[in-house]
Coordinates of C-alpha atoms in Angstrom, one line a residue:
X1 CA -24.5 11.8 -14.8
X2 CA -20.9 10.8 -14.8
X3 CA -20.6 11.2 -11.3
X4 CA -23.3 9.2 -10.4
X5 CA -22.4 6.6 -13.0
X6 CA -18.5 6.2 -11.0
X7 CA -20.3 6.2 -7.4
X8 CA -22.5 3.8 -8.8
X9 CA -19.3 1.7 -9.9
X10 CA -17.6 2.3 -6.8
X11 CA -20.6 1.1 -4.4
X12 CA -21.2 -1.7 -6.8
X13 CA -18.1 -3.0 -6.4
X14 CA -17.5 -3.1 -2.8
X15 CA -20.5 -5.6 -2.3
X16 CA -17.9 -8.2 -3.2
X17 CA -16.4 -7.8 -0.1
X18 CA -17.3 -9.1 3.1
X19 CA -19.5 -6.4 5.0
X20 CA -20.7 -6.7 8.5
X21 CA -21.2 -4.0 11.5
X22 CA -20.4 -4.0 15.1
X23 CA -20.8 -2.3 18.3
X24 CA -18.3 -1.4 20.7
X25 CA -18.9 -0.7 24.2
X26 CA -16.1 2.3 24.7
X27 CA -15.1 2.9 28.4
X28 CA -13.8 6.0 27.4
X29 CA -16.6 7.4 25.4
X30 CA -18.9 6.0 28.0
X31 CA -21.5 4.9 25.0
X32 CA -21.2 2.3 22.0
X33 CA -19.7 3.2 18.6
X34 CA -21.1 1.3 15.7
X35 CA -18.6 0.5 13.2
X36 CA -19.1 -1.2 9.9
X37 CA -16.2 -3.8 9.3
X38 CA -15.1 -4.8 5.4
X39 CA -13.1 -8.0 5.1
X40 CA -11.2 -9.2 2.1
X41 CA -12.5 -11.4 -0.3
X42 CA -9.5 -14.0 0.1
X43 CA -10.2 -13.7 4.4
X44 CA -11.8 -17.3 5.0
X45 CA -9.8 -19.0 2.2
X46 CA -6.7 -17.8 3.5
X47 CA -6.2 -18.4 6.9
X48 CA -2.8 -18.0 7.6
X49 CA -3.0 -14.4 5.7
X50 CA -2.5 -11.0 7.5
X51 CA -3.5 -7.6 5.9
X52 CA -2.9 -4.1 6.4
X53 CA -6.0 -2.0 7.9
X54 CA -7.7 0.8 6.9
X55 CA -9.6 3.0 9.8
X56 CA -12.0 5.7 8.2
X57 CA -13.1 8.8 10.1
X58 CA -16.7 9.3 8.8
X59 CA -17.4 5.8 8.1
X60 CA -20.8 6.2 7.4
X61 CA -20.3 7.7 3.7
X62 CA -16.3 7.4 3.4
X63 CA -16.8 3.7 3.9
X64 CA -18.4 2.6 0.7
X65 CA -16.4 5.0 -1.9
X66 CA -13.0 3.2 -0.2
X67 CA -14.3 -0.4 -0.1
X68 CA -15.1 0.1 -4.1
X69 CA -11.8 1.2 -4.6
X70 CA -9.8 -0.6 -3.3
X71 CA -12.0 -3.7 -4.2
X72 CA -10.7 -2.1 -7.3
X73 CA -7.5 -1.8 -7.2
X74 CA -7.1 -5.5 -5.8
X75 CA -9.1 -7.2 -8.7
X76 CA -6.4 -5.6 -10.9
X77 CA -3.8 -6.6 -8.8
X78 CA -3.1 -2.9 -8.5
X79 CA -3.6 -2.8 -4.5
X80 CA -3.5 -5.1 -1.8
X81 CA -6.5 -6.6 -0.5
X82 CA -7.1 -4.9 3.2
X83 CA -9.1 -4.8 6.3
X84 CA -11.1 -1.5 6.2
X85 CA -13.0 0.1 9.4
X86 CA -15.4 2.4 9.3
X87 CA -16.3 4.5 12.6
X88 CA -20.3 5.8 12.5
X89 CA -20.3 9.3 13.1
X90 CA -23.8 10.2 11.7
X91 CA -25.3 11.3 14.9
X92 CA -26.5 14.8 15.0
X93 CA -23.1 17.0 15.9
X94 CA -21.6 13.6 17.0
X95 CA -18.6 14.0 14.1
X96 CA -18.0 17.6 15.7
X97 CA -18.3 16.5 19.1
X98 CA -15.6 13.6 18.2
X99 CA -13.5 16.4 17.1
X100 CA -13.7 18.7 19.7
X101 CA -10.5 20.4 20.7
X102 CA -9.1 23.7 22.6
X103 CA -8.3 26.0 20.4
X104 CA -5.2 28.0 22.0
X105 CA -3.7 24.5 22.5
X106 CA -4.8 23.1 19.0
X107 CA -5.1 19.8 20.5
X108 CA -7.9 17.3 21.2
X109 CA -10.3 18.5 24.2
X110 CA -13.0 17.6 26.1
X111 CA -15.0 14.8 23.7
X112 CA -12.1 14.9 21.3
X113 CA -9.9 13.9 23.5
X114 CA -11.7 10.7 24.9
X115 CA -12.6 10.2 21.0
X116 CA -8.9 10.2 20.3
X117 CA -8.1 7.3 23.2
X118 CA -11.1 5.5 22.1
X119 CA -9.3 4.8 19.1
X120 CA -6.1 4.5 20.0
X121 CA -6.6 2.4 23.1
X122 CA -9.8 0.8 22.0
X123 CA -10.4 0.5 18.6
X124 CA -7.2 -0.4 17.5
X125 CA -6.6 -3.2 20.2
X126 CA -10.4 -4.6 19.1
X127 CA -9.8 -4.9 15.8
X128 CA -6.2 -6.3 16.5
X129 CA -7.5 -9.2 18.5
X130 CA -10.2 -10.0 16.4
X131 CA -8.9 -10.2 13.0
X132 CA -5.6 -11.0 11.3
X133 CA -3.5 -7.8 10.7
X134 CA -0.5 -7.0 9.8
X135 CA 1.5 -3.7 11.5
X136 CA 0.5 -1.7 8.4
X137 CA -2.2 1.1 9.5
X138 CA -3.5 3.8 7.7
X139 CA -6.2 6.7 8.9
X140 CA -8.5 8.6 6.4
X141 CA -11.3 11.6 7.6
X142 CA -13.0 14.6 5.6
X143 CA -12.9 17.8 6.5
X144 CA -13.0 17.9 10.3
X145 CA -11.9 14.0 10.9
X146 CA -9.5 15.0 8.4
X147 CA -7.9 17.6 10.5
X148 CA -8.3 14.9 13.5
X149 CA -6.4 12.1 11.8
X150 CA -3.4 14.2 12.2
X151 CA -3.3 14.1 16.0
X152 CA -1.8 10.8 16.2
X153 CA 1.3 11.9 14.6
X154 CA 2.3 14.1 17.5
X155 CA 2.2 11.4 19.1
X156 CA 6.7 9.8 19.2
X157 CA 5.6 6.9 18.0
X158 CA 2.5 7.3 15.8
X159 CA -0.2 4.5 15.6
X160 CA -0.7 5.4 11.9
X161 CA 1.3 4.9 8.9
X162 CA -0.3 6.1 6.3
X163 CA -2.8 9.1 6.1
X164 CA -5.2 10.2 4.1
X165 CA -6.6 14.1 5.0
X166 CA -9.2 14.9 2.7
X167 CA -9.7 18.9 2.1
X168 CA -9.4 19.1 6.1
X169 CA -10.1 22.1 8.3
X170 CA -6.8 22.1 10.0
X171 CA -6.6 22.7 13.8
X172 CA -4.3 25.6 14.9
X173 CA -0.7 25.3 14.5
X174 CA -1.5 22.0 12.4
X175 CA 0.4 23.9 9.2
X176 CA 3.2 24.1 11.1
X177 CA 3.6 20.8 13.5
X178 CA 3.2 18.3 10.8
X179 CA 6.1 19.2 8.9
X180 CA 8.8 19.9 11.9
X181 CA 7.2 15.9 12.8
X182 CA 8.1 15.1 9.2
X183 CA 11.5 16.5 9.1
X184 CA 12.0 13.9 12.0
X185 CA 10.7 10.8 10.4
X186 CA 13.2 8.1 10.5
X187 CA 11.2 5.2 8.7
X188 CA 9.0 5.0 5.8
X189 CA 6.0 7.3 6.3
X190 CA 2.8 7.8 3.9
X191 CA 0.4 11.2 3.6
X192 CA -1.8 12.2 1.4
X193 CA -3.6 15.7 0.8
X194 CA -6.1 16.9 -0.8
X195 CA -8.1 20.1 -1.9
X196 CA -10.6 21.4 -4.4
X197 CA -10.9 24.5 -5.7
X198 CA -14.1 24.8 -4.9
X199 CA -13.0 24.8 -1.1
X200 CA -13.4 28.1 0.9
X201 CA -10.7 29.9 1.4
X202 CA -10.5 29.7 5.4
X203 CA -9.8 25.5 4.0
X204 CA -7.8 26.0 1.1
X205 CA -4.8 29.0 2.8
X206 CA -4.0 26.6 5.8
X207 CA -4.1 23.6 3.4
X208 CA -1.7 25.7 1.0
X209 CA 0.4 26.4 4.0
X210 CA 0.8 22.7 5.4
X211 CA 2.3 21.7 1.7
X212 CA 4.3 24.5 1.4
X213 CA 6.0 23.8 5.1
X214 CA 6.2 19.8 3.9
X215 CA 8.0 20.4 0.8
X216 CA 10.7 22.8 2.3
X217 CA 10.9 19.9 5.4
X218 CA 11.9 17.6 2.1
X219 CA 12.5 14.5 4.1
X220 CA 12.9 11.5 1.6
X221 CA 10.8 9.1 3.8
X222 CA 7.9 10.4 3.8
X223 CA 5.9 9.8 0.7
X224 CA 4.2 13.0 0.0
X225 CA 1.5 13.9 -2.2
X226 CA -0.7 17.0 -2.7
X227 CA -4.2 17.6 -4.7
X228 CA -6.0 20.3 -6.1
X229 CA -8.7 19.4 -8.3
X230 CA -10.0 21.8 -10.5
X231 CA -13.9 21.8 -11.2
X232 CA -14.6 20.5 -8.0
X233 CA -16.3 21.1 -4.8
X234 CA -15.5 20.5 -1.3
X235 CA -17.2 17.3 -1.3
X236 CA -17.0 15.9 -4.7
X237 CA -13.0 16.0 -4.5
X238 CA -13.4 13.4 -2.0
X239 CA -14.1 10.6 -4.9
X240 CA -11.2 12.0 -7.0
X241 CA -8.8 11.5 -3.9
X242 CA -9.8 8.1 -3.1
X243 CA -7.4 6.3 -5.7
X244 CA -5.1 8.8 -6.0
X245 CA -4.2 8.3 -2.2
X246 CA -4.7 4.6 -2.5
X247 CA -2.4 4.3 -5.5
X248 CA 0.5 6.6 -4.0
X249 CA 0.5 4.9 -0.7
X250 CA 0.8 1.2 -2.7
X251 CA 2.7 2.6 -5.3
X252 CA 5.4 0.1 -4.9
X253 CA 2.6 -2.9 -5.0
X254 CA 1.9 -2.6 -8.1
X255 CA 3.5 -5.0 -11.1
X256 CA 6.4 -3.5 -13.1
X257 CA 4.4 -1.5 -15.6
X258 CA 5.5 0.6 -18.3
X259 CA 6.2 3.6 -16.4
X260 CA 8.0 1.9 -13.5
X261 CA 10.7 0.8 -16.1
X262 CA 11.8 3.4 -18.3
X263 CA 11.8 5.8 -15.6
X264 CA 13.2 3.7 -12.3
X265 CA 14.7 0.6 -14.2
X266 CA 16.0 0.9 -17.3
X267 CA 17.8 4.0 -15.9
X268 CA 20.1 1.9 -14.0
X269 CA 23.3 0.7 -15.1
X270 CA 23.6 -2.3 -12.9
X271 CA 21.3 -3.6 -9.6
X272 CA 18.6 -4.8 -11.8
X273 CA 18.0 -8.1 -9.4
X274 CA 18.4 -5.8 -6.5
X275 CA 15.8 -3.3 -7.1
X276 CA 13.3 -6.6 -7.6
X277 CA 14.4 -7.9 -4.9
X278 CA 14.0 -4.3 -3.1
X279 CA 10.2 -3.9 -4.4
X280 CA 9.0 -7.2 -2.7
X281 CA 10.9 -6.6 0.7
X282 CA 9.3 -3.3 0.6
X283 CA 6.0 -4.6 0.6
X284 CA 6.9 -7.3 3.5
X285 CA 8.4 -4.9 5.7
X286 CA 6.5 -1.6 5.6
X287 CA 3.3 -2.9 4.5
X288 CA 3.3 -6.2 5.7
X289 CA 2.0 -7.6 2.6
X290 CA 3.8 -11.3 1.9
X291 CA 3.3 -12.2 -1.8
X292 CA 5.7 -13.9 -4.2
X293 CA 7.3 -12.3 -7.1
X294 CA 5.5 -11.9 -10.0
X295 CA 6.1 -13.9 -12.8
X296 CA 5.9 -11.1 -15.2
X297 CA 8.0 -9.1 -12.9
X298 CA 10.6 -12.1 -12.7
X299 CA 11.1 -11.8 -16.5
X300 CA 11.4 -8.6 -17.4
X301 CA 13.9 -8.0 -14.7
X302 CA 15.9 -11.2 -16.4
X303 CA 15.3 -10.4 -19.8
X304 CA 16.8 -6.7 -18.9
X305 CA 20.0 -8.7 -17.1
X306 CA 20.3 -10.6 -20.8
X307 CA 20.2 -7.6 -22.4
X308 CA 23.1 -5.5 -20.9
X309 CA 24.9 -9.1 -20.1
X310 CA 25.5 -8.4 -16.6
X311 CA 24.9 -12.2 -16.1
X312 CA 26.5 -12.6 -12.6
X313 CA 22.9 -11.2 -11.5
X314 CA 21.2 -14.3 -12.3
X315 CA 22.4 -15.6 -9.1
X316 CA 20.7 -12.9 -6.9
X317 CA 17.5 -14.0 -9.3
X318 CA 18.1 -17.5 -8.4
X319 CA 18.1 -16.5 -4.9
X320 CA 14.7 -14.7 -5.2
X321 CA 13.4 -17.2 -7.1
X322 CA 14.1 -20.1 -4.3
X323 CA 12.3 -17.8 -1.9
X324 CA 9.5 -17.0 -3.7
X325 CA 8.8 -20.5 -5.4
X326 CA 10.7 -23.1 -3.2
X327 CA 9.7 -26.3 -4.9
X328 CA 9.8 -24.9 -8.5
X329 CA 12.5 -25.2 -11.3
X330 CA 13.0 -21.4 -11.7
X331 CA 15.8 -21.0 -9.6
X332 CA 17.7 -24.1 -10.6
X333 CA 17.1 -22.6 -14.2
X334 CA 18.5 -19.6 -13.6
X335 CA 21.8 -21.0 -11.9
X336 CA 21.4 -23.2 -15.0
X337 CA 21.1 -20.2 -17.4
X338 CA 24.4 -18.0 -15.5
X339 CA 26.6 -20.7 -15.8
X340 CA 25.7 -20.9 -19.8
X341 CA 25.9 -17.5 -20.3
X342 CA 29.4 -17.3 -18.4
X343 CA 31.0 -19.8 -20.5
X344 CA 30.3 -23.0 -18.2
X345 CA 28.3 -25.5 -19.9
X346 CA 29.4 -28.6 -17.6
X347 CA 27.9 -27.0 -14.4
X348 CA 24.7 -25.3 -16.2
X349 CA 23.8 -28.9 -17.3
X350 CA 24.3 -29.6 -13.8
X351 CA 21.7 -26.9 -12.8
X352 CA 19.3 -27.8 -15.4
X353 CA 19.3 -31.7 -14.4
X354 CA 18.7 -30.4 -10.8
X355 CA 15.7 -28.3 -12.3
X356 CA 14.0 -31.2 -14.2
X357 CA 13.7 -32.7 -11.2
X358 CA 11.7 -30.3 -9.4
X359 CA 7.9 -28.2 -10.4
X360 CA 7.4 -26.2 -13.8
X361 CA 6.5 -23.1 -13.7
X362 CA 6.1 -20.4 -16.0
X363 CA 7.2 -21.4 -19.3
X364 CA 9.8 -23.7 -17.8
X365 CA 9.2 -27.7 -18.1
X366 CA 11.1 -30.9 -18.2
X367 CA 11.1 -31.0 -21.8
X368 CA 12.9 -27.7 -21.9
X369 CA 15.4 -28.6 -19.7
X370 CA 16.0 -31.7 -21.2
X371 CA 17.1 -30.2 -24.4
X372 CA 19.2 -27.4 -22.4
X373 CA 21.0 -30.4 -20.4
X374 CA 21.5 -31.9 -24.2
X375 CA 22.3 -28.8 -25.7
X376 CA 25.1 -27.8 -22.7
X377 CA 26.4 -31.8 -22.6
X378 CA 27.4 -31.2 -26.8
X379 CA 29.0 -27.7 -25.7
X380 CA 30.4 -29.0 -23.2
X381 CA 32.3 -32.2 -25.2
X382 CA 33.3 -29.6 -28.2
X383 CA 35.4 -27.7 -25.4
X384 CA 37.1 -30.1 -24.9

């Protein structure tokens, strides 16, 4: 009954999104592929907005578990919103047709191999032109389209991102070629894996394999994670996996929470503006996600600089803060708040006058900086 009750939460949920299908006419499968396209609920309201995309192998059962998570994740502000396209394979044999391949090679064949260009030189391009993306993509299959999704990263310059391979039945040599790819990566990479115990063992050795071979390739840019759930079958894992993929691939897009600062933050000696600054250029370069800083994220990074008065860091904040909130009085306030804190009440009046002037945000208004201008104006008379 549990289960039921979470799919039932999970499909629930993604009706909030925006849900339509289309047909494309593929020159290289010769036919049209239906696909089932879920849009953002910010997408009309936002029109200068890109987002990353999500392509699902199996989109005609993988499609709805995804869309409720991540609709999710994004209520919470846990995930970003994203573009997420599901490719019909419900045809009989049509998933196993898709995913043909020659098995001395262990490489796409026959079908599979026109199924792999249809993505890559169809699909892709389709969905590129039509909607607003940003470079961010990420590839998630079950089983056989799990094993598939792996195909574009022999590729030098993979089309994919991120990947999510859920219990797959890897292709030969898959345990091995993955990792010596790996141990070349030379920018941020994402992959997921998962298992269940209930899997058979002809799934679960190679899968066993592939993560032993990863970990001993050890390459610090590639965000790694493996899976085995206990208690589970070969296809119930798949609704375990779903979040704990999405989660470690937008691990960074999440607000500072408890975790995140006793174990990455308050660890540090020093760099406490830089790692903030860090965590939101992360998300605008690899993931292509613009958002400004959080406000809760903006204080607890400050209050921690107060703390360990390391207050030549309220500069850097300043800077981030001019950024993120151009017209607003944060980053006046935080020049403001340096100067104070260094001993210079004549200029941080100077910074808050400048910051009365301009929006309030926050707990920051004019009457506030009024009494700071007062406040550093009487400092700055008894110094004298």
């Amino acid at each position: 009954m549990k289960k039921v009750y979470l799919l039932f939460i999970l499909t629930s949920i993604s009706a909030f999104s925006q849900k339509k299908f289309d047909n494309i006419k593929s020159e290289k499968l010769g036919e049209e592929r239906r696909i089932t396209i879920g849009l953002p609920e910010s997408y009309e309201a936002n029109p200068n907005k890109k987002y990353p995309v999500l392509y699902l192998l199996d989109g005609d059962y993988l499609f709805d578990a995804f869309s409720g998570a991540v609709s999710y994740g994004a209520y919470w502000d846990d995930l970003p919103e994203m573009i997420i396209i599901g490719i019909h394979q419900n045809k009989d044999g049509e998933r196993y047709e898709d995913c043909t391949i020659e098995q001395v090679s262990g490489l796409p064949d026959e079908k599979g191999a026109k199924f792999f260009e249809f993505i890559g030189a169809e699909l892709i391009p389709y969905v590129e032109k039509n909607y607003r993306t940003s470079p961010f993509r990420m590839i998630a299959g079950h089983d056989t389209t799990a094993s598939f999704i792996n195909f574009y990263l022999y590729k030098d310059d993979p089309l994919f991102k991120g990947y999510i391979c859920l219990s797959p039945e890897l292709a030969p040599k898959m345990e091995i070629r993955i990792p010596e790819k790996f141990a070349k990566v030379k920018e941020p990479f994402f992959y997921y894996l998962s298992a269940a115990d209930g899997d058979i063992k002809s799934i679960k050795e190679p899968i066993e394999k592939l993560d032993s071979n990863i970990k001993i390739a050890n390459n610090p840019l590639v965000n790694y994670k493996y899976d085995l759930f206990k208690n589970s079958t070969h296809y119930t894992e798949v609704l375990h996996s779903i979040p704990n993929a999405l989660y470690q691939i937008f691990e960074v897009y999440k607000p500072i929470n408890s975790a995140e600062y006793k174990d990455k933050i308050a660890v540090l000696k020093s760099g406490y503006s830089d790692y903030l600054e860090n965590k939101y250029n992360i998300m605008s370069t690899v993931f292509g996600v613009q958002i400004p800083v959080r406000m809760n994220d903006f204080k607890l990074i400050e209050n921690l600089i107060l703390k360990n008065n390391l207050y030549d860091e309220l500069g850097k904040m300043a800077e981030i803060a001019n950024v993120s909130y151009p017209a607003a009085m944060l980053g006046e306030y935080e020049m403001g708040l340096m100067y104070e804190k260094m001993g210079d009440p004549k200029r941080a009046a100077k910074k808050y006058q400048n910051a009365s002037q301009m929006v309030p945000i926050g707990d920051l208004n004019r009457d506030m900086m009024y009494e700071k201008i007062d406040e550093m104006n009487l400092l700055a008379k008894n110094k004298k």
